[in-house]
Amino acid sequence: MSYAFEALPRGFSDLVGEEAAQGVWAESMFRSVTRSFGFAPVTVAPVGYAETFEQFGSAATGRIFAFEDLSGRRLALTADSLVAVLRALAGSGRLTGGASALGAACVPIARYRRKRHRGWSQAVAVICNEADELAADLTLLRLWAELFEVLGPAAGGRLEYCDYGVLDAIAADEGLSPAAARNALHHRRRGPAPEAGEPREAEPAPPSPAGFLRRLDRLSELCRGLPPREAPDRVAAAEPVTGERMAHLRTVLAIAHELGVRVEFALDWEHAPEYQAGLCFLARTGDGRTLGDGGGYHHMVRTLDIGLSSCWSTSASVNLLAELGPVPDAECVHLMRMPSADLRTFMAVARRLRGAGYDVLEHWQPRRLGRQLRRVPARPSQWFALVGEKEAASGRLTLQNAAATGVTRDLDLNPV
């Protein structure tokens, strides 16, 4: 089988140079913010058992890279960041005893079909077994407040909230289980469910979801266009059974306002998750692009049987964070070694520059010096310098800016 050496299977990407530098910055920034909130750093293996991802249900069999190893075990490349982090936390023993645990990682994702807002790498933060729902929701809110602050106002970051706990409150009032409520929404999205056979006399007919769906539609219409500060009171007045959920929401929205985070609220059931969740959100840029999401994954993680009673998570696309971030343009010196320069002097000059905070690109045998200098990127962060007998004798080095003729810096080469 022939293949192009530079080509990659669908779902993968290579990044080089500035693109890679942006990704490294985004990962470093995300890890720094999560670490400041007490999330344990996590690195995950690139491969695991295929059943791990299929059992969780977030990566269907047709989307993951699965294969058999030499021992006949069915393995897969990492296809979901949350699953991978949960696997790491469980394997480290941090989920024992039901105590809360926090972990954060930047996970390369391998899938046949990629979504741009997911990207090649996902930055994910996970809160496990937290007994206080409000504490978990406010932690994720403040985490994004810090991320938005680092990204700066140009990103225009905002959070769009939807409280899926309202689903469960209304479903319970209609006699429906959370699973039945999600199933009713699933069938409405995908089309009518197949006709069921007549129930046997010993089995009472399940409650009809018709009333449940009508009540959701009324709330969805009620909230459309409402300012976030008004929505909780209007929803609670229309549906008293949601009063507890709205009190929770009111607190979160108030804290968001105090933090200066732009928020929106809607009860849009079109994309209601098919797992039990409470307050969920989408993180977006000012132009509407989806940076990431977050919320509760309680029902799904319980199916993993790894000692989890509750789990909140938020993930973001490293690729999009990298595009938005104010990546610092490090100052770089292109250091040219002239034939008269002693090699040890040349290396000592490079070490001195690095000690002064510069990146240094060493040119050991610059041929056709004029052409070599023209290849230095003409940016204010780029400098070049020549090292020869004169510099060795004087103990001083002159840096010339590549973007501005006549702009120079003198550096003392003698050890401080």
XYZ file of C-alpha atoms in Angstrom:
416
model
C 0.000 0.000 0.000
C 1.449 3.356 -1.037
C 1.066 6.511 1.007
C 2.384 10.050 1.068
C 5.009 10.521 3.759
C 3.612 13.918 4.767
C -0.007 12.711 4.906
C -1.870 11.739 8.084
C -4.976 9.631 8.739
C -8.169 11.571 9.126
C -8.528 12.954 12.639
C -4.848 13.809 13.151
C -2.781 16.929 12.554
C 0.828 18.060 12.814
C 1.733 21.530 14.027
C 5.118 23.157 13.449
C 6.653 26.501 14.286
C 4.319 29.328 15.300
C 1.213 27.105 15.208
C 2.888 24.698 17.615
C 4.048 27.596 19.806
C 0.459 28.838 20.072
C -0.725 25.381 21.144
C 2.049 25.071 23.725
C 1.053 28.489 25.119
C -2.630 27.538 25.294
C -1.894 24.277 27.117
C 0.486 26.003 29.525
C -2.065 28.737 30.241
C -4.875 26.227 30.864
C -2.704 24.089 33.147
C -1.591 27.158 35.093
C -5.166 28.367 35.674
C -6.500 24.947 36.682
C -3.523 24.316 38.972
C -4.282 27.588 40.800
C -7.747 26.157 41.604
C -6.281 22.943 43.011
C -6.782 20.661 40.006
C -4.130 17.937 40.030
C -2.074 17.863 36.803
C -2.871 14.766 34.729
C -1.184 13.264 31.687
C -2.962 10.403 29.971
C -1.798 7.442 27.935
C -2.489 7.636 24.185
C -4.080 4.176 24.118
C -6.503 2.175 26.245
C -9.068 -0.591 26.010
C -11.700 0.102 23.364
C -14.419 -0.959 25.792
C -13.518 1.985 28.056
C -14.651 4.532 25.475
C -17.549 2.484 24.084
C -19.005 1.848 27.538
C -19.019 5.560 28.338
C -20.984 6.161 25.173
C -19.450 9.478 24.142
C -17.378 8.074 21.283
C -19.325 5.624 19.144
C -17.602 2.563 17.731
C -17.518 4.054 14.248
C -15.602 7.123 15.408
C -12.658 5.626 17.291
C -9.412 4.067 16.102
C -9.705 0.497 17.422
C -7.304 -2.388 16.804
C -6.000 -5.650 18.282
C -2.535 -5.902 19.773
C -0.214 -8.926 19.606
C -1.998 -10.490 22.570
C -5.397 -10.216 20.905
C -6.610 -7.437 23.204
C -8.961 -4.916 21.619
C -7.437 -1.487 22.111
C -8.202 2.057 20.944
C -6.470 5.402 20.696
C -7.725 7.967 23.194
C -11.071 9.183 21.838
C -12.495 11.232 24.728
C -10.707 13.569 27.126
C -13.117 13.172 30.063
C -12.974 9.376 29.918
C -9.182 9.445 29.770
C -8.884 11.732 32.806
C -11.392 9.647 34.796
C -9.386 6.537 33.927
C -6.205 8.224 35.166
C -7.795 9.425 38.417
C -9.324 6.011 39.106
C -6.031 4.259 38.362
C -4.151 6.566 40.723
C -6.509 5.718 43.598
C -7.829 9.282 43.923
C -11.475 8.173 43.614
C -11.431 5.851 46.607
C -13.538 6.566 49.660
C -15.970 8.846 47.847
C -13.876 11.938 48.570
C -13.860 14.773 46.057
C -11.048 14.786 43.511
C -10.015 17.306 40.866
C -7.859 16.705 37.810
C -6.959 18.617 34.651
C -5.186 17.593 31.468
C -4.555 18.529 27.851
C -5.466 15.429 25.855
C -4.698 14.698 22.185
C -7.874 13.232 20.670
C -7.885 10.642 17.889
C -11.193 10.315 16.043
C -12.134 9.542 12.469
C -14.404 12.571 12.385
C -13.264 15.789 14.020
C -15.302 18.775 15.117
C -13.512 22.060 14.842
C -14.590 23.253 18.284
C -13.155 20.047 19.714
C -9.997 20.215 17.660
C -7.013 17.934 17.879
C -6.351 18.513 21.598
C -8.851 19.102 24.375
C -8.095 20.914 27.618
C -10.321 19.335 30.262
C -10.916 19.940 33.980
C -12.851 17.366 36.023
C -14.474 17.600 39.466
C -15.392 14.207 40.930
C -17.538 13.322 43.950
C -18.165 16.927 44.995
C -21.107 16.850 47.436
C -22.091 20.486 46.847
C -23.530 21.177 43.378
C -23.280 24.942 43.856
C -19.589 24.648 44.776
C -18.875 22.689 41.584
C -20.835 25.067 39.338
C -19.170 28.131 40.840
C -15.726 26.536 40.487
C -16.289 25.998 36.763
C -17.659 29.528 36.428
C -14.637 31.099 38.119
C -12.298 28.871 36.105
C -13.731 30.296 32.885
C -13.648 33.813 34.315
C -9.866 33.402 34.735
C -9.485 31.942 31.231
C -11.447 34.815 29.691
C -9.274 37.290 31.602
C -6.093 35.743 30.186
C -7.541 35.660 26.660
C -8.399 39.340 26.976
C -11.387 41.440 25.940
C -10.681 40.916 22.229
C -11.894 37.312 22.611
C -15.294 38.563 23.777
C -15.815 35.442 25.893
C -19.250 34.616 27.252
C -21.123 31.682 28.795
C -24.519 30.444 27.640
C -26.316 28.611 30.463
C -29.154 26.106 30.325
C -30.411 24.336 33.443
C -31.270 20.763 32.517
C -32.224 20.144 36.128
C -35.487 21.832 35.130
C -36.157 18.820 32.905
C -35.993 16.472 35.862
C -38.179 18.679 38.070
C -40.952 18.835 35.478
C -40.547 15.178 34.531
C -40.965 14.127 38.170
C -44.089 16.267 38.387
C -45.425 14.411 35.320
C -44.513 11.003 36.759
C -41.622 10.485 34.311
C -38.154 9.238 35.219
C -35.097 11.265 34.069
C -34.346 8.514 31.533
C -37.893 8.622 30.148
C -37.730 12.410 29.862
C -34.459 12.279 27.905
C -35.877 9.514 25.738
C -38.914 11.645 24.870
C -36.661 14.526 23.796
C -34.434 12.161 21.845
C -37.365 10.812 19.853
C -38.706 14.276 19.166
C -35.336 15.291 17.709
C -34.904 12.126 15.667
C -38.528 11.615 14.647
C -41.447 9.628 16.070
C -40.650 6.491 18.012
C -41.673 3.126 16.531
C -45.172 2.071 17.461
C -45.053 0.016 20.640
C -47.178 -3.078 21.065
C -50.197 -3.063 23.355
C -49.056 -3.281 26.988
C -49.893 -6.475 28.764
C -52.503 -6.259 31.493
C -49.871 -6.929 34.156
C -47.816 -3.969 32.955
C -49.447 -0.539 33.361
C -48.894 1.847 30.461
C -46.012 4.275 31.128
C -46.914 7.930 31.682
C -47.304 9.896 28.459
C -44.559 12.493 27.796
C -46.995 14.792 25.952
C -47.693 17.036 28.959
C -43.991 17.106 29.827
C -43.061 18.288 26.321
C -45.793 20.948 26.272
C -44.563 22.427 29.544
C -40.995 22.509 28.254
C -42.090 24.277 25.083
C -43.881 26.955 27.107
C -40.804 27.588 29.243
C -38.525 27.690 26.211
C -40.735 30.309 24.580
C -41.007 32.268 27.829
C -37.214 32.564 28.221
C -36.480 33.502 24.630
C -34.995 37.004 24.645
C -35.331 37.507 28.403
C -32.393 39.216 30.176
C -30.610 36.680 32.422
C -31.496 38.627 35.582
C -35.232 38.285 34.832
C -35.344 34.668 33.671
C -35.177 32.833 37.043
C -38.147 34.704 38.541
C -40.278 34.369 35.403
C -39.588 30.621 35.133
C -40.279 29.996 38.826
C -43.568 31.913 38.568
C -44.656 29.913 35.503
C -43.515 26.554 36.919
C -43.355 26.541 40.755
C -41.822 23.022 40.707
C -38.631 24.620 39.304
C -38.263 27.035 42.228
C -35.302 25.223 43.784
C -33.483 25.046 40.460
C -34.100 28.729 39.827
C -32.685 29.683 43.246
C -29.523 27.802 42.288
C -29.403 29.512 38.906
C -30.012 32.939 40.444
C -26.929 32.552 42.643
C -24.701 31.457 39.750
C -25.832 34.310 37.516
C -25.311 36.828 40.322
C -21.740 35.619 40.900
C -21.073 35.722 37.148
C -22.206 39.361 37.078
C -19.901 40.201 39.990
C -16.985 38.559 38.172
C -17.693 40.533 35.016
C -18.457 37.440 32.923
C -20.958 37.930 30.118
C -23.732 35.338 30.481
C -26.871 34.364 28.634
C -29.624 31.995 29.726
C -32.102 30.003 27.699
C -34.122 26.832 28.077
C -33.389 25.426 24.636
C -34.079 21.707 24.751
C -32.936 20.963 21.200
C -29.523 19.776 22.371
C -30.532 18.492 25.799
C -27.978 15.888 26.840
C -29.067 12.305 27.088
C -27.381 11.998 30.453
C -28.545 13.333 33.791
C -27.128 16.836 34.193
C -27.903 20.037 36.032
C -26.622 23.478 35.115
C -24.690 23.252 31.839
C -23.057 25.877 29.670
C -21.359 26.600 26.390
C -18.287 28.856 26.333
C -18.231 31.029 23.229
C -16.141 33.725 21.643
C -17.594 37.123 20.840
C -18.302 36.045 17.252
C -20.204 32.951 18.391
C -17.569 30.250 17.960
C -17.765 27.446 20.518
C -14.652 27.291 22.680
C -15.878 24.540 24.976
C -18.654 23.374 27.253
C -19.276 22.139 30.753
C -21.765 20.681 33.172
C -22.725 17.529 35.030
C -22.084 14.007 33.790
C -23.560 12.239 36.814
C -25.673 9.517 35.241
C -23.082 8.544 32.636
C -20.151 8.267 35.012
C -22.181 6.081 37.360
C -22.369 3.499 34.569
C -18.577 3.191 34.693
C -18.740 1.725 38.221
C -15.530 3.401 39.399
C -16.817 4.849 42.647
C -18.253 8.094 41.268
C -21.469 9.555 42.596
C -21.162 12.848 40.732
C -18.917 14.384 38.128
C -18.683 17.865 36.642
C -16.403 18.659 33.761
C -15.481 21.402 31.354
C -13.442 21.018 28.200
C -12.119 23.484 25.661
C -10.472 23.267 22.277
C -6.749 23.905 22.663
C -6.702 24.911 19.000
C -9.241 27.700 19.459
C -7.699 28.866 22.725
C -4.391 29.100 20.867
C -5.900 31.228 18.103
C -7.397 33.674 20.606
C -4.578 33.905 23.080
C -2.118 36.785 23.334
C 0.853 34.485 22.702
C 4.002 36.372 23.710
C 6.406 36.885 20.815
C 9.707 35.914 22.411
C 12.725 38.001 21.467
C 15.132 35.957 19.388
C 18.746 36.694 18.444
C 20.157 35.190 15.254
C 23.795 34.790 16.248
C 26.319 34.652 13.385
C 29.761 33.149 14.008
C 32.439 34.842 11.900
C 35.432 32.743 10.775
C 37.707 34.626 13.204
C 35.593 33.732 16.254
C 36.840 31.112 18.669
C 34.168 28.414 19.109
C 34.273 28.637 22.891
C 33.780 32.394 22.709
C 30.844 31.869 20.371
C 29.189 29.396 22.749
C 29.849 31.685 25.731
C 28.139 34.585 23.905
C 25.124 32.374 23.147
C 24.934 31.338 26.804
C 25.135 34.978 27.925
C 22.272 35.945 25.595
C 20.095 33.111 26.856
C 20.860 34.179 30.407
C 19.647 37.660 29.466
C 16.290 36.213 28.410
C 16.719 35.916 24.635
C 16.040 32.899 22.483
C 19.167 32.244 20.419
C 19.393 30.688 16.974
C 23.046 29.844 16.307
C 24.508 30.118 12.804
C 27.876 28.380 13.002
C 28.965 28.824 9.380
C 26.944 31.648 7.837
C 27.843 31.634 4.171
C 26.924 34.591 2.030
C 26.289 36.680 5.107
C 24.122 39.253 3.343
C 21.712 36.595 2.110
C 21.688 34.973 5.540
C 20.761 38.257 7.206
C 17.943 38.859 4.736
C 16.382 35.589 5.882
C 15.956 36.881 9.431
C 12.199 37.611 9.860
C 11.637 41.376 9.738
C 9.752 41.582 13.048
C 10.457 43.790 16.070
C 11.080 40.707 18.204
C 13.892 39.491 15.934
C 17.524 40.598 16.310
C 20.835 39.568 14.774
C 24.443 39.890 15.915
C 27.911 39.007 14.601
C 30.556 37.353 16.785
C 34.194 37.772 15.718
C 37.567 38.902 17.067
C 36.282 42.420 17.770
C 33.496 41.203 20.053
C 35.822 38.774 21.824
C 38.375 41.517 22.465
C 35.937 44.233 23.570
C 33.662 41.998 25.610
C 30.622 43.712 24.103
C 28.024 42.592 21.559
C 25.815 44.791 19.369
C 22.316 43.550 18.549
C 20.651 44.915 15.410
C 16.859 44.876 15.162
C 15.604 43.073 12.067
C 12.558 45.300 11.608
C 13.977 48.761 12.328
C 17.226 49.867 10.732
C 19.431 51.714 13.177
C 17.786 50.295 16.309
C 20.495 48.546 18.288
C 21.255 47.214 21.734
C 24.646 46.766 23.381
C 25.199 43.774 25.637
C 28.056 43.341 28.088
C 29.479 39.850 27.575
C 31.422 39.761 30.808
C 29.850 37.556 33.516
C 27.754 39.473 36.023
